[in-house]
């Protein structure tokens, strides 16, 4: 089989990718500019009748993260660690919550951090909540920004009717849980966390007009829709100041490819709000379960096979502080 080759329009010197990278808020230094992005691993147990093992990391995770770190990445990001046991991306996710806390759970995450970091990588835990994209088998009525149901099946998964979060629930069920998981991981020796604000999960549901029909302070303008991120960030920083060196970044949708979905221009406004708040980095991504594909609008971008290049070109001039990672 012949290997497909893509033309290179302008040769580029890749030397800069091997250079050190300083994160602006925490001043932490990555040994190079390569980031191992999060993957869905589905390697944890899931048994709702046995909380002790549900979402518990294990030796598979320890081995995976150590091997990725040993590969030479400057930054290694874990798979999606869920902050609510009833709002999973999928059974098999790891879970960190106050309700499931245990010495065994803390021990395994400390082991993961110890073995991964000895290779010189910065270790970041991705934290998320699936919101309306929680499978019905896990939760028939999950929380979301609004009550807009995901009716389109995704990989044979079915989804229930979501319940709009009240302002009190946004604090107790979302913000407080991200804070708890962040403190847990800080104590385990992790270098930081990444909020999952892409792919149609809960934070992305607040950002998109498709799923956010709110009329309170979390709805309407891009600035208001970005407020959930700013509030989570500030709450974490109250407990873990930037002076600790604990990094906070985000995976952010650039475009959603659907009616009323997030546009590039809206995503730029949201990214500016995030940047002003003080997040260390923004990783660009796109799509949802309704339109989950890496698409391009320009023929030149397709030929270069550069994901979200159009958004990267718009965001770079307006982001003054945060590091921007483009897959």
CSV table of C-alpha atoms in Angstrom, one decimal:
chain,number,residue,atom,x,y,z
A,1,UNK,CA,0.0,0.0,0.0
A,2,UNK,CA,1.4,3.4,-1.0
A,3,UNK,CA,1.8,6.0,1.7
A,4,UNK,CA,-0.3,9.1,1.2
A,5,UNK,CA,1.8,12.2,1.2
A,6,UNK,CA,0.7,15.8,1.7
A,7,UNK,CA,2.4,18.7,0.0
A,8,UNK,CA,4.3,21.2,2.2
A,9,UNK,CA,3.5,24.7,1.1
A,10,UNK,CA,6.2,26.5,3.1
A,11,UNK,CA,9.0,24.4,4.7
A,12,UNK,CA,9.2,25.1,8.5
A,13,UNK,CA,12.1,24.7,10.9
A,14,UNK,CA,10.8,22.4,13.7
A,15,UNK,CA,13.7,23.3,16.1
A,16,UNK,CA,11.5,25.6,18.2
A,17,UNK,CA,9.4,22.6,19.3
A,18,UNK,CA,12.3,21.3,21.2
A,19,UNK,CA,12.8,24.5,23.2
A,20,UNK,CA,11.6,25.1,26.7
A,21,UNK,CA,8.2,26.7,27.3
A,22,UNK,CA,7.4,28.9,30.3
A,23,UNK,CA,3.7,29.0,31.5
A,24,UNK,CA,2.8,32.6,32.1
A,25,UNK,CA,0.8,32.5,35.4
A,26,UNK,CA,2.7,29.8,37.3
A,27,UNK,CA,6.1,30.3,35.7
A,28,UNK,CA,6.5,26.5,35.4
A,29,UNK,CA,8.8,25.4,32.7
A,30,UNK,CA,8.1,22.5,30.2
A,31,UNK,CA,11.2,20.9,28.8
A,32,UNK,CA,9.8,21.2,25.2
A,33,UNK,CA,6.6,22.3,23.4
A,34,UNK,CA,5.1,18.8,22.8
A,35,UNK,CA,1.8,18.0,24.6
A,36,UNK,CA,0.4,14.6,24.9
A,37,UNK,CA,-3.3,15.3,24.7
A,38,UNK,CA,-6.0,13.5,26.6
A,39,UNK,CA,-7.4,10.2,25.3
A,40,UNK,CA,-10.5,8.2,26.4
A,41,UNK,CA,-9.1,5.2,28.1
A,42,UNK,CA,-12.0,3.3,29.7
A,43,UNK,CA,-9.6,1.3,31.8
A,44,UNK,CA,-11.3,1.8,35.3
A,45,UNK,CA,-13.9,-0.4,36.8
A,46,UNK,CA,-17.6,0.7,36.9
A,47,UNK,CA,-19.9,-0.9,39.3
A,48,UNK,CA,-22.5,1.4,40.9
A,49,UNK,CA,-23.2,-1.2,43.6
A,50,UNK,CA,-19.5,-1.0,44.6
A,51,UNK,CA,-18.4,2.6,45.1
A,52,UNK,CA,-15.0,1.4,46.4
A,53,UNK,CA,-13.9,0.3,42.9
A,54,UNK,CA,-16.0,2.5,40.6
A,55,UNK,CA,-13.8,4.9,38.8
A,56,UNK,CA,-10.7,3.7,40.6
A,57,UNK,CA,-7.4,4.1,38.7
A,58,UNK,CA,-5.2,1.0,38.6
A,59,UNK,CA,-1.9,-0.3,37.4
A,60,UNK,CA,-2.9,0.1,33.7
A,61,UNK,CA,-3.1,3.9,34.2
A,62,UNK,CA,0.2,3.9,36.1
A,63,UNK,CA,1.9,2.1,33.2
A,64,UNK,CA,0.2,4.2,30.5
A,65,UNK,CA,1.1,7.6,31.9
A,66,UNK,CA,4.7,6.5,32.8
A,67,UNK,CA,5.3,5.3,29.3
A,68,UNK,CA,3.9,8.5,27.7
A,69,UNK,CA,6.1,10.6,30.0
A,70,UNK,CA,9.1,8.4,29.1
A,71,UNK,CA,8.4,9.2,25.5
A,72,UNK,CA,9.8,12.7,26.0
A,73,UNK,CA,6.7,14.9,26.0
A,74,UNK,CA,7.1,18.2,27.8
A,75,UNK,CA,3.5,18.0,29.0
A,76,UNK,CA,1.4,14.8,29.5
A,77,UNK,CA,-2.3,15.1,30.0
A,78,UNK,CA,-4.3,12.3,31.5
A,79,UNK,CA,-7.6,11.0,30.2
A,80,UNK,CA,-10.9,12.6,31.3
A,81,UNK,CA,-11.1,12.3,35.1
A,82,UNK,CA,-14.8,12.8,36.0
A,83,UNK,CA,-15.7,15.1,38.9
A,84,UNK,CA,-19.2,13.6,39.4
A,85,UNK,CA,-19.9,9.8,39.6
A,86,UNK,CA,-23.3,10.2,37.9
A,87,UNK,CA,-22.1,12.3,35.0
A,88,UNK,CA,-19.6,10.1,33.1
A,89,UNK,CA,-18.3,10.4,29.6
A,90,UNK,CA,-18.5,6.6,29.7
A,91,UNK,CA,-18.4,3.7,32.2
A,92,UNK,CA,-14.7,3.0,32.6
A,93,UNK,CA,-13.7,6.7,33.3
A,94,UNK,CA,-11.6,7.4,36.4
A,95,UNK,CA,-13.5,9.4,39.0
A,96,UNK,CA,-12.4,11.7,41.8
A,97,UNK,CA,-15.1,12.9,44.1
A,98,UNK,CA,-15.5,13.6,47.8
A,99,UNK,CA,-18.1,10.7,48.0
A,100,UNK,CA,-15.7,8.2,46.6
A,101,UNK,CA,-12.6,9.4,48.4
A,102,UNK,CA,-10.5,6.7,50.0
A,103,UNK,CA,-6.8,6.0,51.0
A,104,UNK,CA,-6.6,3.5,48.1
A,105,UNK,CA,-7.7,6.1,45.6
A,106,UNK,CA,-5.2,8.6,46.9
A,107,UNK,CA,-2.4,6.1,46.9
A,108,UNK,CA,-2.8,5.1,43.3
A,109,UNK,CA,-2.9,8.7,42.0
A,110,UNK,CA,0.3,9.5,44.0
A,111,UNK,CA,2.0,6.5,42.4
A,112,UNK,CA,0.9,7.7,39.0
A,113,UNK,CA,2.3,11.1,39.7
A,114,UNK,CA,5.6,9.8,41.1
A,115,UNK,CA,6.4,7.4,38.3
A,116,UNK,CA,5.4,9.8,35.5
A,117,UNK,CA,7.1,12.9,36.7
A,118,UNK,CA,10.5,11.2,37.2
A,119,UNK,CA,10.9,11.3,33.4
A,120,UNK,CA,10.8,15.1,33.5
A,121,UNK,CA,7.4,15.7,32.1
A,122,UNK,CA,4.8,18.1,33.5
A,123,UNK,CA,1.8,16.0,34.5
A,124,UNK,CA,-1.6,17.5,34.0
A,125,UNK,CA,-4.9,15.9,34.9
A,126,UNK,CA,-7.9,16.6,32.6
A,127,UNK,CA,-11.1,17.1,34.7
A,128,UNK,CA,-14.6,16.9,33.2
A,129,UNK,CA,-18.3,16.4,33.6
A,130,UNK,CA,-20.3,14.9,30.7
A,131,UNK,CA,-23.5,16.8,31.4
A,132,UNK,CA,-26.1,16.0,28.9
A,133,UNK,CA,-23.7,13.6,27.1
A,134,UNK,CA,-23.9,11.2,30.0
A,135,UNK,CA,-25.2,7.9,28.8
A,136,UNK,CA,-28.7,7.1,29.9
A,137,UNK,CA,-27.4,3.8,31.4
A,138,UNK,CA,-25.4,5.9,33.8
A,139,UNK,CA,-28.0,8.7,34.4
A,140,UNK,CA,-31.3,9.2,32.7
A,141,UNK,CA,-31.6,12.8,33.8
A,142,UNK,CA,-28.1,14.4,34.0
A,143,UNK,CA,-27.4,18.1,34.7
A,144,UNK,CA,-26.8,20.5,31.9
A,145,UNK,CA,-26.8,24.3,31.3
A,146,UNK,CA,-30.4,23.9,29.9
A,147,UNK,CA,-32.9,21.1,29.2
A,148,UNK,CA,-31.8,20.6,25.5
A,149,UNK,CA,-31.6,16.8,25.0
A,150,UNK,CA,-29.1,15.1,22.9
A,151,UNK,CA,-31.3,13.0,20.7
A,152,UNK,CA,-28.8,11.8,18.2
A,153,UNK,CA,-27.3,8.5,19.1
A,154,UNK,CA,-23.5,8.4,19.2
A,155,UNK,CA,-21.7,5.1,18.8
A,156,UNK,CA,-24.9,3.3,20.0
A,157,UNK,CA,-25.1,5.5,23.1
A,158,UNK,CA,-28.4,6.9,24.2
A,159,UNK,CA,-29.0,10.0,26.3
A,160,UNK,CA,-31.7,11.2,28.7
A,161,UNK,CA,-33.5,14.5,29.2
A,162,UNK,CA,-31.1,16.9,31.1
A,163,UNK,CA,-32.0,19.0,34.1
A,164,UNK,CA,-31.0,22.7,34.0
A,165,UNK,CA,-28.7,23.5,36.8
A,166,UNK,CA,-29.9,26.1,39.4
A,167,UNK,CA,-27.4,28.7,40.5
A,168,UNK,CA,-27.0,26.9,43.8
A,169,UNK,CA,-26.3,23.6,41.9
A,170,UNK,CA,-23.7,25.3,39.7
A,171,UNK,CA,-21.8,26.1,42.9
A,172,UNK,CA,-22.3,22.7,44.7
A,173,UNK,CA,-22.4,20.2,41.8
A,174,UNK,CA,-20.0,21.8,39.4
A,175,UNK,CA,-17.6,24.4,40.9
A,176,UNK,CA,-17.1,22.8,44.3
A,177,UNK,CA,-16.4,19.4,42.6
A,178,UNK,CA,-13.8,20.8,40.3
A,179,UNK,CA,-12.1,22.4,43.3
A,180,UNK,CA,-12.2,19.1,45.3
A,181,UNK,CA,-10.7,17.1,42.4
A,182,UNK,CA,-8.0,19.8,41.9
A,183,UNK,CA,-7.0,19.8,45.6
A,184,UNK,CA,-6.9,16.0,45.5
A,185,UNK,CA,-4.6,15.9,42.5
A,186,UNK,CA,-2.4,18.7,43.9
A,187,UNK,CA,-2.0,16.7,47.1
A,188,UNK,CA,-1.1,13.6,45.0
A,189,UNK,CA,1.8,15.5,43.3
A,190,UNK,CA,0.2,16.5,40.0
A,191,UNK,CA,1.6,19.6,38.3
A,192,UNK,CA,-1.9,21.0,37.3
A,193,UNK,CA,-5.2,20.3,35.8
A,194,UNK,CA,-6.9,20.9,32.5
A,195,UNK,CA,-10.6,21.8,32.4
A,196,UNK,CA,-12.4,19.9,29.6
A,197,UNK,CA,-14.3,22.6,27.8
A,198,UNK,CA,-14.7,20.9,24.4
A,199,UNK,CA,-16.5,18.1,22.6
A,200,UNK,CA,-19.9,19.0,23.9
A,201,UNK,CA,-19.3,18.1,27.6
A,202,UNK,CA,-20.7,20.1,30.4
A,203,UNK,CA,-18.5,23.2,30.3
A,204,UNK,CA,-18.9,23.3,26.5
A,205,UNK,CA,-22.7,23.1,27.1
A,206,UNK,CA,-22.5,26.4,28.9
A,207,UNK,CA,-20.4,27.9,26.1
A,208,UNK,CA,-22.6,27.0,23.2
A,209,UNK,CA,-25.9,28.7,22.2
A,210,UNK,CA,-27.1,25.2,21.1
A,211,UNK,CA,-27.2,24.0,24.7
A,212,UNK,CA,-27.2,27.2,26.7
A,213,UNK,CA,-30.6,28.9,26.8
A,214,UNK,CA,-30.1,30.5,30.2
A,215,UNK,CA,-31.2,34.1,30.9
A,216,UNK,CA,-29.2,34.5,34.1
A,217,UNK,CA,-25.5,35.5,34.6
A,218,UNK,CA,-24.4,32.3,32.9
A,219,UNK,CA,-26.3,32.8,29.7
A,220,UNK,CA,-26.6,35.2,26.7
A,221,UNK,CA,-23.4,36.9,25.7
A,222,UNK,CA,-20.1,35.0,25.1
A,223,UNK,CA,-18.7,36.7,28.2
A,224,UNK,CA,-21.6,35.4,30.3
A,225,UNK,CA,-21.3,31.9,28.9
A,226,UNK,CA,-17.6,31.9,29.7
A,227,UNK,CA,-18.4,32.9,33.3
A,228,UNK,CA,-18.5,29.2,34.4
A,229,UNK,CA,-14.9,28.8,33.4
A,230,UNK,CA,-13.8,32.0,35.2
A,231,UNK,CA,-15.7,31.0,38.3
A,232,UNK,CA,-14.2,27.5,38.4
A,233,UNK,CA,-10.7,28.9,37.9
A,234,UNK,CA,-11.1,31.6,40.6
A,235,UNK,CA,-12.5,29.0,43.0
A,236,UNK,CA,-9.5,26.7,42.4
A,237,UNK,CA,-7.1,29.5,42.8
A,238,UNK,CA,-8.6,30.5,46.1
A,239,UNK,CA,-7.5,27.0,47.4
A,240,UNK,CA,-4.4,26.6,45.3
A,241,UNK,CA,-2.7,29.9,44.5
A,242,UNK,CA,-0.6,30.4,41.4
A,243,UNK,CA,2.4,30.8,43.6
A,244,UNK,CA,2.3,27.0,44.3
A,245,UNK,CA,3.1,26.4,40.6
A,246,UNK,CA,-0.1,24.5,40.1
A,247,UNK,CA,-1.0,24.9,36.4
A,248,UNK,CA,-4.6,25.4,35.2
A,249,UNK,CA,-5.4,25.2,31.5
A,250,UNK,CA,-8.4,24.3,29.4
A,251,UNK,CA,-9.3,22.3,26.3
A,252,UNK,CA,-11.6,24.6,24.3
A,253,UNK,CA,-13.8,24.2,21.3
A,254,UNK,CA,-13.1,26.5,18.4
A,255,UNK,CA,-16.1,25.5,16.3
A,256,UNK,CA,-19.0,23.1,16.6
A,257,UNK,CA,-20.2,22.6,12.9
A,258,UNK,CA,-23.9,22.8,13.8
A,259,UNK,CA,-26.8,25.3,13.9
A,260,UNK,CA,-26.4,27.7,16.8
A,261,UNK,CA,-23.1,26.0,17.6
A,262,UNK,CA,-20.1,27.9,18.8
A,263,UNK,CA,-18.5,30.0,16.0
A,264,UNK,CA,-14.9,31.0,15.7
A,265,UNK,CA,-15.6,34.6,16.5
A,266,UNK,CA,-17.5,33.6,19.7
A,267,UNK,CA,-14.7,31.2,20.7
A,268,UNK,CA,-12.2,34.1,20.3
A,269,UNK,CA,-14.3,36.2,22.7
A,270,UNK,CA,-14.5,33.4,25.2
A,271,UNK,CA,-10.8,32.7,24.9
A,272,UNK,CA,-10.1,36.4,25.7
A,273,UNK,CA,-12.1,36.1,28.9
A,274,UNK,CA,-10.2,33.0,29.8
A,275,UNK,CA,-6.9,34.7,29.1
A,276,UNK,CA,-7.8,37.7,31.3
A,277,UNK,CA,-8.7,35.3,34.2
A,278,UNK,CA,-5.1,33.9,34.1
A,279,UNK,CA,-5.3,30.4,32.8
A,280,UNK,CA,-1.9,29.1,31.8
A,281,UNK,CA,-2.8,27.4,28.5
A,282,UNK,CA,-5.5,26.8,26.0
A,283,UNK,CA,-5.6,23.6,23.9
A,284,UNK,CA,-7.7,24.0,20.7
A,285,UNK,CA,-10.2,21.4,19.6
A,286,UNK,CA,-13.7,21.2,18.1
A,287,UNK,CA,-16.9,19.3,17.5
A,288,UNK,CA,-19.6,17.6,19.7
A,289,UNK,CA,-21.4,14.3,19.7
A,290,UNK,CA,-23.7,15.8,17.1
A,291,UNK,CA,-20.9,16.8,14.8
A,292,UNK,CA,-17.8,15.1,16.1
A,293,UNK,CA,-15.3,15.5,13.3
A,294,UNK,CA,-12.2,17.5,12.6
A,295,UNK,CA,-13.3,19.7,9.7
A,296,UNK,CA,-11.7,22.5,7.7
A,297,UNK,CA,-13.2,25.2,5.6
A,298,UNK,CA,-10.3,26.2,3.5
A,299,UNK,CA,-8.7,24.0,0.8
A,300,UNK,CA,-5.2,25.1,1.9
A,301,UNK,CA,-5.9,24.0,5.4
A,302,UNK,CA,-7.1,20.6,4.3
A,303,UNK,CA,-4.0,20.1,2.3
A,304,UNK,CA,-1.8,21.0,5.2
A,305,UNK,CA,-3.8,18.7,7.5
A,306,UNK,CA,-3.6,21.3,10.3
A,307,UNK,CA,-6.5,21.0,12.7
A,308,UNK,CA,-8.2,24.2,13.6
A,309,UNK,CA,-5.7,26.4,11.8
A,310,UNK,CA,-8.3,28.9,11.0
A,311,UNK,CA,-9.1,29.4,14.7
A,312,UNK,CA,-5.5,29.5,15.7
A,313,UNK,CA,-4.9,32.3,13.2
A,314,UNK,CA,-7.7,34.3,14.8
A,315,UNK,CA,-6.9,33.6,18.4
A,316,UNK,CA,-3.1,34.1,18.5
A,317,UNK,CA,-3.3,37.9,18.0
A,318,UNK,CA,-5.8,38.5,20.8
A,319,UNK,CA,-4.4,36.1,23.5
A,320,UNK,CA,-1.9,38.1,25.4
A,321,UNK,CA,-0.7,35.6,28.1
A,322,UNK,CA,-1.9,32.0,27.8
A,323,UNK,CA,0.1,29.4,25.8
A,324,UNK,CA,-2.0,28.2,22.9
A,325,UNK,CA,-1.6,24.5,21.8
A,326,UNK,CA,-2.9,23.6,18.4
A,327,UNK,CA,-3.2,19.8,17.5
